[in-house]
N, CA and C of each residue as an Amber inpcrd file, in Angstrom:
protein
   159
  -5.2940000   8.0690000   0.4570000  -5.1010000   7.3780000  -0.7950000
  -5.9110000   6.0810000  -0.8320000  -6.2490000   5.5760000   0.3140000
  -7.0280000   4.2520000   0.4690000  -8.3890000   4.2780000   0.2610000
  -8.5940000   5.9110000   0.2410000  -9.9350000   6.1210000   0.2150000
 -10.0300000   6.4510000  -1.2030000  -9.3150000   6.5780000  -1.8690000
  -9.3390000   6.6800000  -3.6290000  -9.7930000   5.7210000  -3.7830000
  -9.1320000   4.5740000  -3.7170000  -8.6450000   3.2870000  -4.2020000
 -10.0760000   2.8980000  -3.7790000 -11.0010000   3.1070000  -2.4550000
 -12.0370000   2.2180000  -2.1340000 -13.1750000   2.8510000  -3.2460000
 -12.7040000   4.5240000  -3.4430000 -13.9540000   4.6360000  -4.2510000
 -13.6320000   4.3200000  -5.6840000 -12.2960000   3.9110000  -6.3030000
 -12.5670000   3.7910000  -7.9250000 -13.2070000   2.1840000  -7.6160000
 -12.5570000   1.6200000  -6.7200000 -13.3850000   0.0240000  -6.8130000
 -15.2170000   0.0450000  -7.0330000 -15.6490000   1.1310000  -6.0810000
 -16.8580000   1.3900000  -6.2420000 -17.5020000   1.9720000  -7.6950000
 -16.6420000   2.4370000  -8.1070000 -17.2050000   3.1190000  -9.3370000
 -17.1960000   1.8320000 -10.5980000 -16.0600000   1.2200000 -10.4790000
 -16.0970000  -0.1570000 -11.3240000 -17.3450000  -1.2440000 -11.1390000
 -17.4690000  -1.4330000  -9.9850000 -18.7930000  -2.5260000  -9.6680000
 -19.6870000  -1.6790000 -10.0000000 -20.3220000  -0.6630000 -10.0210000
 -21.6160000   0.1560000 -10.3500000 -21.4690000  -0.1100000 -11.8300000
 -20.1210000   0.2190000 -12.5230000 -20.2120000   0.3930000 -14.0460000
 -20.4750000  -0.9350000 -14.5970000 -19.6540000  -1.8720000 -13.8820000
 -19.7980000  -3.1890000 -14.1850000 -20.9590000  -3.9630000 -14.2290000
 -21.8600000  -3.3740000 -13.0910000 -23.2100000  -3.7100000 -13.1070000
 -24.2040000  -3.6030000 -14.0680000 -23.8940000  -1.5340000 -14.5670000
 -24.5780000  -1.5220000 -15.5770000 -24.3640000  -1.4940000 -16.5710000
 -23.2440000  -2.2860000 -17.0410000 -22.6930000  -2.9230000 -18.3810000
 -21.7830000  -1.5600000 -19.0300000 -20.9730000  -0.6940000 -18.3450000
 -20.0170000   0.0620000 -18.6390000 -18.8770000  -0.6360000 -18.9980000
 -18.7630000  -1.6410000 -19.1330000 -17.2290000  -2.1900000 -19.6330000
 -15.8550000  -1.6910000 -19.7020000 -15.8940000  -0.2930000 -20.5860000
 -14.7620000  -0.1950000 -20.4900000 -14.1970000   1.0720000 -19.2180000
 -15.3940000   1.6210000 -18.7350000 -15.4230000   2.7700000 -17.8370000
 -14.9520000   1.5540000 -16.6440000 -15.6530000   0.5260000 -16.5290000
 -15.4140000  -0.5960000 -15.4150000 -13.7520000  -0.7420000 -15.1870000
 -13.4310000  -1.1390000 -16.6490000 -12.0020000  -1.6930000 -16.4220000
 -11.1480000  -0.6170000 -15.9330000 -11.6600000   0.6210000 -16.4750000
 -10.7560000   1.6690000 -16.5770000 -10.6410000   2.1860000 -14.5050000
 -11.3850000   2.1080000 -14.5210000 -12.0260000   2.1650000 -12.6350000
 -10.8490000   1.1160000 -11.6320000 -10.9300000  -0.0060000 -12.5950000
 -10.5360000  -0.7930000 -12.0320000  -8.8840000  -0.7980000 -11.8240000
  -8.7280000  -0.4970000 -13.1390000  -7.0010000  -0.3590000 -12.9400000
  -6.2590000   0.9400000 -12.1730000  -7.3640000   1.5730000 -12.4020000
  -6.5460000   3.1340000 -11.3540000  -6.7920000   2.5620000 -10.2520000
  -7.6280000   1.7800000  -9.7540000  -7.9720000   1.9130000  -7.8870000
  -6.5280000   0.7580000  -7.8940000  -6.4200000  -0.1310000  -8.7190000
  -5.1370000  -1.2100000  -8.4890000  -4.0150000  -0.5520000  -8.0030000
  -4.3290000   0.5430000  -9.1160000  -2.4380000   1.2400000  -9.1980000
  -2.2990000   2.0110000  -7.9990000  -3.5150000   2.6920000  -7.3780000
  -3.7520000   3.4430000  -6.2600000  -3.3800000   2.7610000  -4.8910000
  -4.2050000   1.2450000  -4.7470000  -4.1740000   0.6140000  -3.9570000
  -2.8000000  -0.2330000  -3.9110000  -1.5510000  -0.0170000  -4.6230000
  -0.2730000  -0.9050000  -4.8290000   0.6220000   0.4860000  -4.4300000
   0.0380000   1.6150000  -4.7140000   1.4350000   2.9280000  -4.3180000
   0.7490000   3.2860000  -3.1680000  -0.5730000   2.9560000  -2.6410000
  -1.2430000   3.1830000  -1.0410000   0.2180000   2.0950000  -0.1450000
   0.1190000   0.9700000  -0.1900000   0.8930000  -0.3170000   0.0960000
   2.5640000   0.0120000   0.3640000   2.7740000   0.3960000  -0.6280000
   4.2720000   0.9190000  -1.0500000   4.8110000   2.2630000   0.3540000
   3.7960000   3.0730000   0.0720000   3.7030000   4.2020000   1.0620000
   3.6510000   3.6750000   2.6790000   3.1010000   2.8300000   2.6030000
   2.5270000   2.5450000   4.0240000   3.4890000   1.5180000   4.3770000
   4.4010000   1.0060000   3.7960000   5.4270000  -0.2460000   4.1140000
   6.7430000   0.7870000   4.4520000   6.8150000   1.8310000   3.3170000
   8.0620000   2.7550000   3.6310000   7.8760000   3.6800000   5.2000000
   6.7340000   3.6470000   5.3500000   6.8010000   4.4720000   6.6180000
   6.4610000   3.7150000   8.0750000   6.5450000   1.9770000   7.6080000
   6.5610000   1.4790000   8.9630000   8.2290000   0.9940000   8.9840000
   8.5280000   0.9330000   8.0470000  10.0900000   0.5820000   7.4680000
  10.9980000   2.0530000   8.5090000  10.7740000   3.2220000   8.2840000
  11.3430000   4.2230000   8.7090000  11.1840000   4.6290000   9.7530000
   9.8220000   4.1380000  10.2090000   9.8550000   4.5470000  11.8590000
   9.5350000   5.5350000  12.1200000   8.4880000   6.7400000  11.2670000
   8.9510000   8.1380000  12.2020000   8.0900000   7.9630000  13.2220000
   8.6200000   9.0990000  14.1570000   8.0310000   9.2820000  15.3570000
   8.0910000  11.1480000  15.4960000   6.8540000  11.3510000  16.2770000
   6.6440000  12.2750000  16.7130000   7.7340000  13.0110000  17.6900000
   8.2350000  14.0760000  17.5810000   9.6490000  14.6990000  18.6980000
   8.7740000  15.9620000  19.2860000
């Protein structure tokens, strides 16, 4: 999921570069939302502990 999140960021700075505006923003807010439920995921499973049996 982190690797979503690294590529919509990428797709926003390219668009942003070449004056895509709203493709930019749009890039931008999925990799956010990606990169905040990446976070969420990764806090619940140091929170829970699993381990390998």
């Amino acid at each position: 999921m982190l690797r979503w999140s690294i590529t919509f960021i990428i797709i926003a700075l390219i668009a942003g570069i070449l004056g895509f505006g709203g493709i930019a923003g749009a890039a931008a807010g999925i990799a956010k939302i990606l990169f905040f439920v990446f976070m969420v995921l990764f806090v619940v499973s140091l929170v829970t502990g699993r381990t390998r049996v």
